[in-house]
């Protein structure tokens, strides 16, 4: 993402400094955990979406930096909580917070990050941005609960799958884009336009993430974890639609009763490849990416727009 770094590299450095400052606390244990989180920060794509949305629609200003920090605080909090919910011991090739400090501390750390984000917005009266991000947190929780409910019966069809990922993942990316647009314009129509853009990019992002579960490469988390957790993602849903009755029964039986058996999980992954689940999901992912890129054409060609296009393409092409 060379163009992205060239276009908003300075602004990203400012954001990183502001973010580090925003998580500081008065508790020594909390500060140790925060330092651990900052040292192992991810790709920071969501702050990039905030800043580029602001730059395309106007300019990166103080509200945009606060919006980027708020989005990253909420994102980090959800990751910490997700690892507790999923009992995940690894995050980005490092031990997770709950693996190192146990679940109680991890939950409290997630709560702390959420509260810091809310206070950051309230202290500067960024009420619209707070509403945008609070709505995203609500939708993320609803999406996660819907996925858990459906995992019990394995009755997720394609429409429910898209409802889940629109809530679980795309909502935060759409919030990032709409918060960036609002910070630069204060215009509700522009904000809604970028919310839709971010939703399409976010859906493509999640399909890509789901595809990793059926790969062979080292991506910082084990493959087959979605099958183990009975998560019905698009490659598997398509496979169950296309498989003959006998194979479908076998796949469902493995997911329900043998989902901790590594060899059986590999068998399911093989079926997904054989029945075109991977190719189908890749096609859908590319459709959403194309729709997102088409929306950007409303704005004149510029370094900021080109950088956003590069970022959307990276969402699809990223190796992990």
PDB file of C-alpha atoms in Angstrom:
ATOM      1  CA  UNK A   1       0.000   0.000   0.000  1.00  0.00           C
ATOM      2  CA  UNK A   2       2.708   2.417  -1.032  1.00  0.00           C
ATOM      3  CA  UNK A   3       0.309   5.051  -2.387  1.00  0.00           C
ATOM      4  CA  UNK A   4      -1.781   5.004   0.781  1.00  0.00           C
ATOM      5  CA  UNK A   5       1.309   5.552   2.909  1.00  0.00           C
ATOM      6  CA  UNK A   6       2.503   8.348   0.634  1.00  0.00           C
ATOM      7  CA  UNK A   7      -0.851  10.142   0.614  1.00  0.00           C
ATOM      8  CA  UNK A   8      -1.687   9.901   4.343  1.00  0.00           C
ATOM      9  CA  UNK A   9       1.615   8.743   5.873  1.00  0.00           C
ATOM     10  CA  UNK A  10       2.059  11.937   7.879  1.00  0.00           C
ATOM     11  CA  UNK A  11      -1.531  11.856   9.056  1.00  0.00           C
ATOM     12  CA  UNK A  12      -1.229   8.180  10.050  1.00  0.00           C
ATOM     13  CA  UNK A  13       1.798   9.026  12.185  1.00  0.00           C
ATOM     14  CA  UNK A  14      -0.210  11.765  13.900  1.00  0.00           C
ATOM     15  CA  UNK A  15      -3.091   9.343  14.411  1.00  0.00           C
ATOM     16  CA  UNK A  16      -0.789   6.722  15.964  1.00  0.00           C
ATOM     17  CA  UNK A  17       0.519   9.276  18.428  1.00  0.00           C
ATOM     18  CA  UNK A  18      -3.017  10.384  19.322  1.00  0.00           C
ATOM     19  CA  UNK A  19      -4.186   6.774  19.678  1.00  0.00           C
ATOM     20  CA  UNK A  20      -1.309   5.853  21.997  1.00  0.00           C
ATOM     21  CA  UNK A  21      -2.135   8.864  24.121  1.00  0.00           C
ATOM     22  CA  UNK A  22      -5.847   8.030  24.188  1.00  0.00           C
ATOM     23  CA  UNK A  23      -5.368   4.576  25.772  1.00  0.00           C
ATOM     24  CA  UNK A  24      -3.173   5.684  28.657  1.00  0.00           C
ATOM     25  CA  UNK A  25      -4.467   5.002  32.156  1.00  0.00           C
ATOM     26  CA  UNK A  26      -3.391   5.293  35.772  1.00  0.00           C
ATOM     27  CA  UNK A  27      -3.199   1.587  36.513  1.00  0.00           C
ATOM     28  CA  UNK A  28       0.206  -0.149  36.084  1.00  0.00           C
ATOM     29  CA  UNK A  29      -1.381  -3.436  34.966  1.00  0.00           C
ATOM     30  CA  UNK A  30      -3.591  -1.615  32.477  1.00  0.00           C
ATOM     31  CA  UNK A  31      -0.632   0.290  31.076  1.00  0.00           C
ATOM     32  CA  UNK A  32       1.294  -2.961  30.569  1.00  0.00           C
ATOM     33  CA  UNK A  33      -1.615  -4.414  28.609  1.00  0.00           C
ATOM     34  CA  UNK A  34      -1.985  -1.205  26.569  1.00  0.00           C
ATOM     35  CA  UNK A  35       1.712  -1.212  25.678  1.00  0.00           C
ATOM     36  CA  UNK A  36       1.342  -4.827  24.572  1.00  0.00           C
ATOM     37  CA  UNK A  37      -1.625  -3.883  22.352  1.00  0.00           C
ATOM     38  CA  UNK A  38       0.147  -0.882  20.802  1.00  0.00           C
ATOM     39  CA  UNK A  39       3.331  -2.840  20.044  1.00  0.00           C
ATOM     40  CA  UNK A  40       1.289  -5.514  18.269  1.00  0.00           C
ATOM     41  CA  UNK A  41      -1.108  -3.261  16.428  1.00  0.00           C
ATOM     42  CA  UNK A  42      -2.568  -4.553  13.195  1.00  0.00           C
ATOM     43  CA  UNK A  43      -2.620  -3.040   9.733  1.00  0.00           C
ATOM     44  CA  UNK A  44      -4.835  -0.155  10.936  1.00  0.00           C
ATOM     45  CA  UNK A  45      -6.985  -0.323   7.840  1.00  0.00           C
ATOM     46  CA  UNK A  46     -10.022   1.191   9.560  1.00  0.00           C
ATOM     47  CA  UNK A  47      -8.220   4.425  10.534  1.00  0.00           C
ATOM     48  CA  UNK A  48      -6.965   4.547   6.930  1.00  0.00           C
ATOM     49  CA  UNK A  49     -10.561   4.376   5.704  1.00  0.00           C
ATOM     50  CA  UNK A  50     -11.492   7.202   8.098  1.00  0.00           C
ATOM     51  CA  UNK A  51      -8.666   9.467   6.988  1.00  0.00           C
ATOM     52  CA  UNK A  52      -9.033   8.790   3.262  1.00  0.00           C
ATOM     53  CA  UNK A  53     -12.808   9.327   3.409  1.00  0.00           C
ATOM     54  CA  UNK A  54     -12.153  12.693   5.045  1.00  0.00           C
ATOM     55  CA  UNK A  55      -9.497  13.594   2.480  1.00  0.00           C
ATOM     56  CA  UNK A  56     -11.663  12.638  -0.519  1.00  0.00           C
ATOM     57  CA  UNK A  57     -14.638  14.662   0.701  1.00  0.00           C
ATOM     58  CA  UNK A  58     -12.737  17.594   2.183  1.00  0.00           C
ATOM     59  CA  UNK A  59      -9.726  17.610   4.468  1.00  0.00           C
ATOM     60  CA  UNK A  60      -8.284  15.693   7.413  1.00  0.00           C
ATOM     61  CA  UNK A  61      -8.957  17.746  10.527  1.00  0.00           C
ATOM     62  CA  UNK A  62      -9.059  17.290  14.298  1.00  0.00           C
ATOM     63  CA  UNK A  63     -12.493  15.598  14.269  1.00  0.00           C
ATOM     64  CA  UNK A  64     -11.138  13.149  11.666  1.00  0.00           C
ATOM     65  CA  UNK A  65      -8.229  12.198  13.932  1.00  0.00           C
ATOM     66  CA  UNK A  66     -10.636  11.701  16.818  1.00  0.00           C
ATOM     67  CA  UNK A  67     -12.938   9.625  14.603  1.00  0.00           C
ATOM     68  CA  UNK A  68      -9.997   7.435  13.571  1.00  0.00           C
ATOM     69  CA  UNK A  69      -8.980   6.969  17.218  1.00  0.00           C
ATOM     70  CA  UNK A  70     -12.557   6.171  18.251  1.00  0.00           C
ATOM     71  CA  UNK A  71     -12.934   3.586  15.479  1.00  0.00           C
ATOM     72  CA  UNK A  72      -9.629   1.942  16.401  1.00  0.00           C
ATOM     73  CA  UNK A  73     -10.496   1.915  20.101  1.00  0.00           C
ATOM     74  CA  UNK A  74     -13.811   0.202  19.357  1.00  0.00           C
ATOM     75  CA  UNK A  75     -12.200  -2.215  16.920  1.00  0.00           C
ATOM     76  CA  UNK A  76      -9.492  -3.185  19.415  1.00  0.00           C
ATOM     77  CA  UNK A  77     -12.091  -3.642  22.151  1.00  0.00           C
ATOM     78  CA  UNK A  78     -14.148  -5.973  19.970  1.00  0.00           C
ATOM     79  CA  UNK A  79     -11.066  -8.041  19.107  1.00  0.00           C
ATOM     80  CA  UNK A  80     -10.215  -8.460  22.792  1.00  0.00           C
ATOM     81  CA  UNK A  81     -13.796  -9.474  23.583  1.00  0.00           C
ATOM     82  CA  UNK A  82     -13.996 -11.761  20.526  1.00  0.00           C
ATOM     83  CA  UNK A  83     -10.927 -13.681  21.680  1.00  0.00           C
ATOM     84  CA  UNK A  84     -12.617 -14.292  25.019  1.00  0.00           C
ATOM     85  CA  UNK A  85     -15.865 -15.403  23.366  1.00  0.00           C
ATOM     86  CA  UNK A  86     -13.982 -17.671  20.931  1.00  0.00           C
ATOM     87  CA  UNK A  87     -11.467 -18.857  23.547  1.00  0.00           C
ATOM     88  CA  UNK A  88      -8.746 -17.877  21.046  1.00  0.00           C
ATOM     89  CA  UNK A  89      -5.190 -18.082  22.362  1.00  0.00           C
ATOM     90  CA  UNK A  90      -3.480 -16.459  19.366  1.00  0.00           C
ATOM     91  CA  UNK A  91      -3.973 -13.100  17.654  1.00  0.00           C
ATOM     92  CA  UNK A  92      -1.699 -11.999  14.763  1.00  0.00           C
ATOM     93  CA  UNK A  93       0.859 -14.697  15.557  1.00  0.00           C
ATOM     94  CA  UNK A  94       1.122 -13.524  19.188  1.00  0.00           C
ATOM     95  CA  UNK A  95      -0.621 -14.676  22.314  1.00  0.00           C
ATOM     96  CA  UNK A  96      -4.003 -13.003  22.784  1.00  0.00           C
ATOM     97  CA  UNK A  97      -4.782 -10.799  25.790  1.00  0.00           C
ATOM     98  CA  UNK A  98      -6.855 -13.537  27.435  1.00  0.00           C
ATOM     99  CA  UNK A  99      -4.066 -16.078  26.876  1.00  0.00           C
ATOM    100  CA  UNK A 100      -1.610 -13.891  28.787  1.00  0.00           C
ATOM    101  CA  UNK A 101      -3.822 -12.235  31.414  1.00  0.00           C
ATOM    102  CA  UNK A 102      -6.884 -14.552  31.526  1.00  0.00           C
ATOM    103  CA  UNK A 103     -10.501 -13.824  30.629  1.00  0.00           C
ATOM    104  CA  UNK A 104     -11.469 -11.533  33.509  1.00  0.00           C
ATOM    105  CA  UNK A 105      -8.729  -9.050  32.746  1.00  0.00           C
ATOM    106  CA  UNK A 106      -9.344  -9.302  28.988  1.00  0.00           C
ATOM    107  CA  UNK A 107     -13.044  -8.466  29.413  1.00  0.00           C
ATOM    108  CA  UNK A 108     -12.204  -5.482  31.615  1.00  0.00           C
ATOM    109  CA  UNK A 109      -9.574  -4.282  29.133  1.00  0.00           C
ATOM    110  CA  UNK A 110     -12.157  -4.435  26.351  1.00  0.00           C
ATOM    111  CA  UNK A 111     -14.603  -2.469  28.499  1.00  0.00           C
ATOM    112  CA  UNK A 112     -11.892   0.092  29.247  1.00  0.00           C
ATOM    113  CA  UNK A 113     -11.167   0.610  25.544  1.00  0.00           C
ATOM    114  CA  UNK A 114     -14.878   1.064  24.799  1.00  0.00           C
ATOM    115  CA  UNK A 115     -15.227   3.635  27.576  1.00  0.00           C
ATOM    116  CA  UNK A 116     -12.152   5.556  26.389  1.00  0.00           C
ATOM    117  CA  UNK A 117     -13.658   5.782  22.927  1.00  0.00           C
ATOM    118  CA  UNK A 118     -16.989   7.040  24.232  1.00  0.00           C
ATOM    119  CA  UNK A 119     -15.312   9.625  26.468  1.00  0.00           C
ATOM    120  CA  UNK A 120     -13.084  10.826  23.612  1.00  0.00           C
ATOM    121  CA  UNK A 121     -16.155  11.635  21.528  1.00  0.00           C
ATOM    122  CA  UNK A 122     -18.155  13.169  24.389  1.00  0.00           C
ATOM    123  CA  UNK A 123     -15.309  15.378  25.611  1.00  0.00           C
ATOM    124  CA  UNK A 124     -15.155  17.027  22.186  1.00  0.00           C
ATOM    125  CA  UNK A 125     -18.910  16.943  21.558  1.00  0.00           C
ATOM    126  CA  UNK A 126     -18.506  14.716  18.504  1.00  0.00           C
ATOM    127  CA  UNK A 127     -22.108  13.597  18.927  1.00  0.00           C
ATOM    128  CA  UNK A 128     -22.743  12.576  15.315  1.00  0.00           C
ATOM    129  CA  UNK A 129     -19.574  10.477  15.174  1.00  0.00           C
ATOM    130  CA  UNK A 130     -20.493   8.918  18.518  1.00  0.00           C
ATOM    131  CA  UNK A 131     -23.922   8.015  17.127  1.00  0.00           C
ATOM    132  CA  UNK A 132     -22.340   6.493  14.003  1.00  0.00           C
ATOM    133  CA  UNK A 133     -19.948   4.335  16.003  1.00  0.00           C
ATOM    134  CA  UNK A 134     -22.479   3.377  18.695  1.00  0.00           C
ATOM    135  CA  UNK A 135     -24.829   2.133  15.989  1.00  0.00           C
ATOM    136  CA  UNK A 136     -21.976   0.012  14.613  1.00  0.00           C
ATOM    137  CA  UNK A 137     -21.285  -1.564  18.024  1.00  0.00           C
ATOM    138  CA  UNK A 138     -24.997  -2.388  18.381  1.00  0.00           C
ATOM    139  CA  UNK A 139     -25.075  -4.017  14.937  1.00  0.00           C
ATOM    140  CA  UNK A 140     -21.870  -5.959  15.597  1.00  0.00           C
ATOM    141  CA  UNK A 141     -23.346  -7.421  18.775  1.00  0.00           C
ATOM    142  CA  UNK A 142     -26.586  -8.316  17.005  1.00  0.00           C
ATOM    143  CA  UNK A 143     -24.692  -9.976  14.162  1.00  0.00           C
ATOM    144  CA  UNK A 144     -22.574 -12.036  16.538  1.00  0.00           C
ATOM    145  CA  UNK A 145     -25.629 -13.186  18.480  1.00  0.00           C
ATOM    146  CA  UNK A 146     -27.480 -14.075  15.283  1.00  0.00           C
ATOM    147  CA  UNK A 147     -24.509 -16.150  14.142  1.00  0.00           C
ATOM    148  CA  UNK A 148     -24.399 -17.961  17.503  1.00  0.00           C
ATOM    149  CA  UNK A 149     -28.120 -18.665  17.338  1.00  0.00           C
ATOM    150  CA  UNK A 150     -27.905 -20.075  13.817  1.00  0.00           C
ATOM    151  CA  UNK A 151     -24.817 -22.169  14.642  1.00  0.00           C
ATOM    152  CA  UNK A 152     -26.992 -24.347  16.868  1.00  0.00           C
ATOM    153  CA  UNK A 153     -29.175 -25.503  13.993  1.00  0.00           C
ATOM    154  CA  UNK A 154     -26.790 -24.965  11.063  1.00  0.00           C
ATOM    155  CA  UNK A 155     -29.702 -23.385   9.175  1.00  0.00           C
ATOM    156  CA  UNK A 156     -27.933 -20.355   7.727  1.00  0.00           C
ATOM    157  CA  UNK A 157     -28.730 -19.653   4.101  1.00  0.00           C
ATOM    158  CA  UNK A 158     -26.976 -17.092   1.917  1.00  0.00           C
ATOM    159  CA  UNK A 159     -29.307 -14.218   2.807  1.00  0.00           C
ATOM    160  CA  UNK A 160     -28.787 -14.744   6.545  1.00  0.00           C
ATOM    161  CA  UNK A 161     -25.029 -15.049   6.018  1.00  0.00           C
ATOM    162  CA  UNK A 162     -24.939 -11.614   4.368  1.00  0.00           C
ATOM    163  CA  UNK A 163     -27.120 -10.197   7.134  1.00  0.00           C
ATOM    164  CA  UNK A 164     -24.618 -11.514   9.680  1.00  0.00           C
ATOM    165  CA  UNK A 165     -21.482 -10.179   8.015  1.00  0.00           C
ATOM    166  CA  UNK A 166     -23.145  -6.865   7.192  1.00  0.00           C
ATOM    167  CA  UNK A 167     -23.693  -6.456  10.918  1.00  0.00           C
ATOM    168  CA  UNK A 168     -20.593  -8.168  12.305  1.00  0.00           C
ATOM    169  CA  UNK A 169     -17.871  -6.727  10.105  1.00  0.00           C
ATOM    170  CA  UNK A 170     -19.150  -4.328   7.476  1.00  0.00           C
ATOM    171  CA  UNK A 171     -20.868  -2.128  10.076  1.00  0.00           C
ATOM    172  CA  UNK A 172     -17.554  -0.995  11.587  1.00  0.00           C
ATOM    173  CA  UNK A 173     -15.941  -0.331   8.212  1.00  0.00           C
ATOM    174  CA  UNK A 174     -19.014   1.585   7.063  1.00  0.00           C
ATOM    175  CA  UNK A 175     -18.844   3.536  10.338  1.00  0.00           C
ATOM    176  CA  UNK A 176     -15.192   4.359   9.623  1.00  0.00           C
ATOM    177  CA  UNK A 177     -16.016   5.741   6.182  1.00  0.00           C
ATOM    178  CA  UNK A 178     -19.124   7.645   7.256  1.00  0.00           C
ATOM    179  CA  UNK A 179     -17.342   9.111  10.313  1.00  0.00           C
ATOM    180  CA  UNK A 180     -14.506  10.298   8.075  1.00  0.00           C
ATOM    181  CA  UNK A 181     -16.932  11.869   5.615  1.00  0.00           C
ATOM    182  CA  UNK A 182     -18.912  13.542   8.385  1.00  0.00           C
ATOM    183  CA  UNK A 183     -15.782  14.957  10.035  1.00  0.00           C
ATOM    184  CA  UNK A 184     -14.823  16.660   6.758  1.00  0.00           C
ATOM    185  CA  UNK A 185     -18.248  17.799   5.530  1.00  0.00           C
ATOM    186  CA  UNK A 186     -20.911  17.717   8.227  1.00  0.00           C
ATOM    187  CA  UNK A 187     -23.228  16.672   5.393  1.00  0.00           C
ATOM    188  CA  UNK A 188     -25.659  13.781   6.026  1.00  0.00           C
ATOM    189  CA  UNK A 189     -26.054  12.843   2.348  1.00  0.00           C
ATOM    190  CA  UNK A 190     -22.296  12.528   1.851  1.00  0.00           C
ATOM    191  CA  UNK A 191     -22.015  10.637   5.137  1.00  0.00           C
ATOM    192  CA  UNK A 192     -24.687   8.146   4.020  1.00  0.00           C
ATOM    193  CA  UNK A 193     -22.982   7.714   0.644  1.00  0.00           C
ATOM    194  CA  UNK A 194     -19.725   6.761   2.329  1.00  0.00           C
ATOM    195  CA  UNK A 195     -21.559   4.512   4.758  1.00  0.00           C
ATOM    196  CA  UNK A 196     -22.835   2.518   1.765  1.00  0.00           C
ATOM    197  CA  UNK A 197     -19.376   2.515   0.212  1.00  0.00           C
ATOM    198  CA  UNK A 198     -17.821   1.237   3.429  1.00  0.00           C
ATOM    199  CA  UNK A 199     -20.484  -1.451   3.780  1.00  0.00           C
ATOM    200  CA  UNK A 200     -19.679  -2.888   0.346  1.00  0.00           C
ATOM    201  CA  UNK A 201     -15.952  -2.818   1.058  1.00  0.00           C
ATOM    202  CA  UNK A 202     -16.600  -4.373   4.472  1.00  0.00           C
ATOM    203  CA  UNK A 203     -18.617  -7.253   3.040  1.00  0.00           C
ATOM    204  CA  UNK A 204     -15.809  -7.976   0.567  1.00  0.00           C
ATOM    205  CA  UNK A 205     -13.345  -7.830   3.471  1.00  0.00           C
ATOM    206  CA  UNK A 206     -15.291 -10.387   5.518  1.00  0.00           C
ATOM    207  CA  UNK A 207     -15.709 -12.812   2.624  1.00  0.00           C
ATOM    208  CA  UNK A 208     -11.941 -12.642   2.161  1.00  0.00           C
ATOM    209  CA  UNK A 209     -11.480 -13.346   5.862  1.00  0.00           C
ATOM    210  CA  UNK A 210     -13.830 -16.319   5.648  1.00  0.00           C
ATOM    211  CA  UNK A 211     -11.864 -17.694   2.694  1.00  0.00           C
ATOM    212  CA  UNK A 212      -8.687 -17.765   4.797  1.00  0.00           C
ATOM    213  CA  UNK A 213     -10.289 -20.505   6.901  1.00  0.00           C
ATOM    214  CA  UNK A 214     -10.081 -22.829   3.899  1.00  0.00           C
ATOM    215  CA  UNK A 215      -6.492 -22.014   2.931  1.00  0.00           C
ATOM    216  CA  UNK A 216      -3.164 -23.654   3.634  1.00  0.00           C
ATOM    217  CA  UNK A 217      -0.931 -20.679   4.415  1.00  0.00           C
ATOM    218  CA  UNK A 218       0.121 -19.376   7.809  1.00  0.00           C
ATOM    219  CA  UNK A 219      -2.141 -16.375   8.370  1.00  0.00           C
ATOM    220  CA  UNK A 220      -1.719 -15.832  12.094  1.00  0.00           C
ATOM    221  CA  UNK A 221      -4.596 -18.091  13.137  1.00  0.00           C
ATOM    222  CA  UNK A 222      -5.370 -21.754  12.514  1.00  0.00           C
ATOM    223  CA  UNK A 223      -7.438 -22.746   9.484  1.00  0.00           C
ATOM    224  CA  UNK A 224     -10.653 -24.680  10.017  1.00  0.00           C
ATOM    225  CA  UNK A 225     -11.521 -22.646  13.103  1.00  0.00           C
ATOM    226  CA  UNK A 226     -14.878 -21.571  11.642  1.00  0.00           C
ATOM    227  CA  UNK A 227     -15.833 -25.216  11.120  1.00  0.00           C
ATOM    228  CA  UNK A 228     -14.774 -26.033  14.677  1.00  0.00           C
ATOM    229  CA  UNK A 229     -17.022 -23.211  15.920  1.00  0.00           C
ATOM    230  CA  UNK A 230     -19.874 -24.294  13.605  1.00  0.00           C
ATOM    231  CA  UNK A 231     -19.772 -20.981  11.742  1.00  0.00           C
ATOM    232  CA  UNK A 232     -21.541 -21.273   8.409  1.00  0.00           C
ATOM    233  CA  UNK A 233     -19.631 -19.047   6.020  1.00  0.00           C
ATOM    234  CA  UNK A 234     -20.255 -18.491   2.319  1.00  0.00           C
ATOM    235  CA  UNK A 235     -17.903 -21.205   0.941  1.00  0.00           C
ATOM    236  CA  UNK A 236     -19.553 -23.827   3.162  1.00  0.00           C
ATOM    237  CA  UNK A 237     -23.108 -22.601   2.526  1.00  0.00           C
ATOM    238  CA  UNK A 238     -22.572 -22.853  -1.239  1.00  0.00           C
ATOM    239  CA  UNK A 239     -21.032 -26.313  -0.850  1.00  0.00           C
ATOM    240  CA  UNK A 240     -24.056 -27.580   1.078  1.00  0.00           C
ATOM    241  CA  UNK A 241     -26.323 -26.201  -1.638  1.00  0.00           C
ATOM    242  CA  UNK A 242     -24.407 -27.976  -4.393  1.00  0.00           C
ATOM    243  CA  UNK A 243     -23.486 -31.261  -2.713  1.00  0.00           C
ATOM    244  CA  UNK A 244     -25.533 -34.416  -3.211  1.00  0.00           C
ATOM    245  CA  UNK A 245     -27.718 -35.538  -0.313  1.00  0.00           C
ATOM    246  CA  UNK A 246     -25.263 -38.122   1.006  1.00  0.00           C
ATOM    247  CA  UNK A 247     -22.303 -35.733   1.001  1.00  0.00           C
ATOM    248  CA  UNK A 248     -24.387 -32.986   2.562  1.00  0.00           C
ATOM    249  CA  UNK A 249     -25.420 -35.297   5.421  1.00  0.00           C
ATOM    250  CA  UNK A 250     -21.786 -36.262   5.942  1.00  0.00           C
ATOM    251  CA  UNK A 251     -20.614 -32.646   6.070  1.00  0.00           C
ATOM    252  CA  UNK A 252     -23.372 -31.649   8.505  1.00  0.00           C
ATOM    253  CA  UNK A 253     -22.594 -34.649  10.721  1.00  0.00           C
ATOM    254  CA  UNK A 254     -18.905 -33.709  10.883  1.00  0.00           C
ATOM    255  CA  UNK A 255     -19.691 -30.096  11.745  1.00  0.00           C
ATOM    256  CA  UNK A 256     -22.144 -31.104  14.461  1.00  0.00           C
ATOM    257  CA  UNK A 257     -20.313 -34.061  15.988  1.00  0.00           C
ATOM    258  CA  UNK A 258     -16.685 -34.258  14.795  1.00  0.00           C
ATOM    259  CA  UNK A 259     -15.727 -30.596  14.453  1.00  0.00           C
ATOM    260  CA  UNK A 260     -12.733 -30.977  16.789  1.00  0.00           C
ATOM    261  CA  UNK A 261     -11.246 -33.824  14.758  1.00  0.00           C
ATOM    262  CA  UNK A 262      -8.552 -32.224  12.577  1.00  0.00           C
ATOM    263  CA  UNK A 263      -8.714 -34.913   9.919  1.00  0.00           C
ATOM    264  CA  UNK A 264     -12.489 -34.617   9.660  1.00  0.00           C
ATOM    265  CA  UNK A 265     -12.219 -30.827   9.414  1.00  0.00           C
ATOM    266  CA  UNK A 266      -9.710 -31.262   6.572  1.00  0.00           C
ATOM    267  CA  UNK A 267     -12.244 -33.519   4.888  1.00  0.00           C
ATOM    268  CA  UNK A 268     -14.866 -30.761   5.014  1.00  0.00           C
ATOM    269  CA  UNK A 269     -12.363 -28.251   3.636  1.00  0.00           C
ATOM    270  CA  UNK A 270     -11.662 -30.632   0.759  1.00  0.00           C
ATOM    271  CA  UNK A 271     -15.373 -30.887  -0.031  1.00  0.00           C
ATOM    272  CA  UNK A 272     -15.612 -27.085  -0.072  1.00  0.00           C
ATOM    273  CA  UNK A 273     -12.857 -26.976  -2.684  1.00  0.00           C
ATOM    274  CA  UNK A 274     -14.377 -29.795  -4.724  1.00  0.00           C
ATOM    275  CA  UNK A 275     -17.883 -28.308  -4.881  1.00  0.00           C
ATOM    276  CA  UNK A 276     -16.732 -24.833  -5.909  1.00  0.00           C
ATOM    277  CA  UNK A 277     -17.368 -23.095  -2.605  1.00  0.00           C
ATOM    278  CA  UNK A 278     -14.101 -21.188  -2.818  1.00  0.00           C
ATOM    279  CA  UNK A 279     -14.623 -19.972  -6.375  1.00  0.00           C
ATOM    280  CA  UNK A 280     -18.205 -18.935  -5.654  1.00  0.00           C
ATOM    281  CA  UNK A 281     -17.206 -16.916  -2.580  1.00  0.00           C
ATOM    282  CA  UNK A 282     -14.365 -15.274  -4.513  1.00  0.00           C
ATOM    283  CA  UNK A 283     -16.804 -14.191  -7.229  1.00  0.00           C
ATOM    284  CA  UNK A 284     -19.159 -12.647  -4.677  1.00  0.00           C
ATOM    285  CA  UNK A 285     -16.250 -10.904  -2.985  1.00  0.00           C
ATOM    286  CA  UNK A 286     -15.148  -9.370  -6.289  1.00  0.00           C
ATOM    287  CA  UNK A 287     -18.700  -8.205  -7.022  1.00  0.00           C
ATOM    288  CA  UNK A 288     -18.826  -6.195  -3.798  1.00  0.00           C
ATOM    289  CA  UNK A 289     -15.339  -4.826  -4.407  1.00  0.00           C
ATOM    290  CA  UNK A 290     -16.358  -3.664  -7.890  1.00  0.00           C
ATOM    291  CA  UNK A 291     -19.490  -1.984  -6.528  1.00  0.00           C
ATOM    292  CA  UNK A 292     -17.422  -0.143  -3.913  1.00  0.00           C
ATOM    293  CA  UNK A 293     -14.890   1.056  -6.492  1.00  0.00           C
ATOM    294  CA  UNK A 294     -17.694   2.232  -8.796  1.00  0.00           C
ATOM    295  CA  UNK A 295     -19.045   4.414  -5.986  1.00  0.00           C
ATOM    296  CA  UNK A 296     -15.707   6.220  -5.720  1.00  0.00           C
ATOM    297  CA  UNK A 297     -15.999   7.367  -9.333  1.00  0.00           C
ATOM    298  CA  UNK A 298     -18.539   9.958  -8.200  1.00  0.00           C
ATOM    299  CA  UNK A 299     -15.514  11.928  -6.975  1.00  0.00           C
ATOM    300  CA  UNK A 300     -12.850  13.439  -9.249  1.00  0.00           C
ATOM    301  CA  UNK A 301      -9.630  11.517  -9.716  1.00  0.00           C
ATOM    302  CA  UNK A 302      -7.103  12.503  -7.057  1.00  0.00           C
ATOM    303  CA  UNK A 303      -4.313  11.005  -5.018  1.00  0.00           C
ATOM    304  CA  UNK A 304      -6.758  10.456  -2.154  1.00  0.00           C
ATOM    305  CA  UNK A 305      -9.274   8.643  -4.362  1.00  0.00           C
ATOM    306  CA  UNK A 306      -6.518   6.566  -5.963  1.00  0.00           C
ATOM    307  CA  UNK A 307      -5.207   5.677  -2.507  1.00  0.00           C
ATOM    308  CA  UNK A 308      -8.699   4.608  -1.424  1.00  0.00           C
ATOM    309  CA  UNK A 309      -8.953   2.418  -4.524  1.00  0.00           C
ATOM    310  CA  UNK A 310      -5.610   0.862  -3.606  1.00  0.00           C
ATOM    311  CA  UNK A 311      -6.876   0.235  -0.069  1.00  0.00           C
ATOM    312  CA  UNK A 312     -10.060  -1.457  -1.317  1.00  0.00           C
ATOM    313  CA  UNK A 313      -8.009  -3.652  -3.647  1.00  0.00           C
ATOM    314  CA  UNK A 314      -5.714  -4.538  -0.753  1.00  0.00           C
ATOM    315  CA  UNK A 315      -8.760  -5.739   1.205  1.00  0.00           C
ATOM    316  CA  UNK A 316      -9.167  -8.388  -1.502  1.00  0.00           C
ATOM    317  CA  UNK A 317      -5.520  -9.136  -2.284  1.00  0.00           C
ATOM    318  CA  UNK A 318      -4.106  -9.165   1.255  1.00  0.00           C
ATOM    319  CA  UNK A 319      -2.162 -12.314   2.133  1.00  0.00           C
ATOM    320  CA  UNK A 320      -3.633 -12.504   5.678  1.00  0.00           C
TER     321      UNK A 320
END
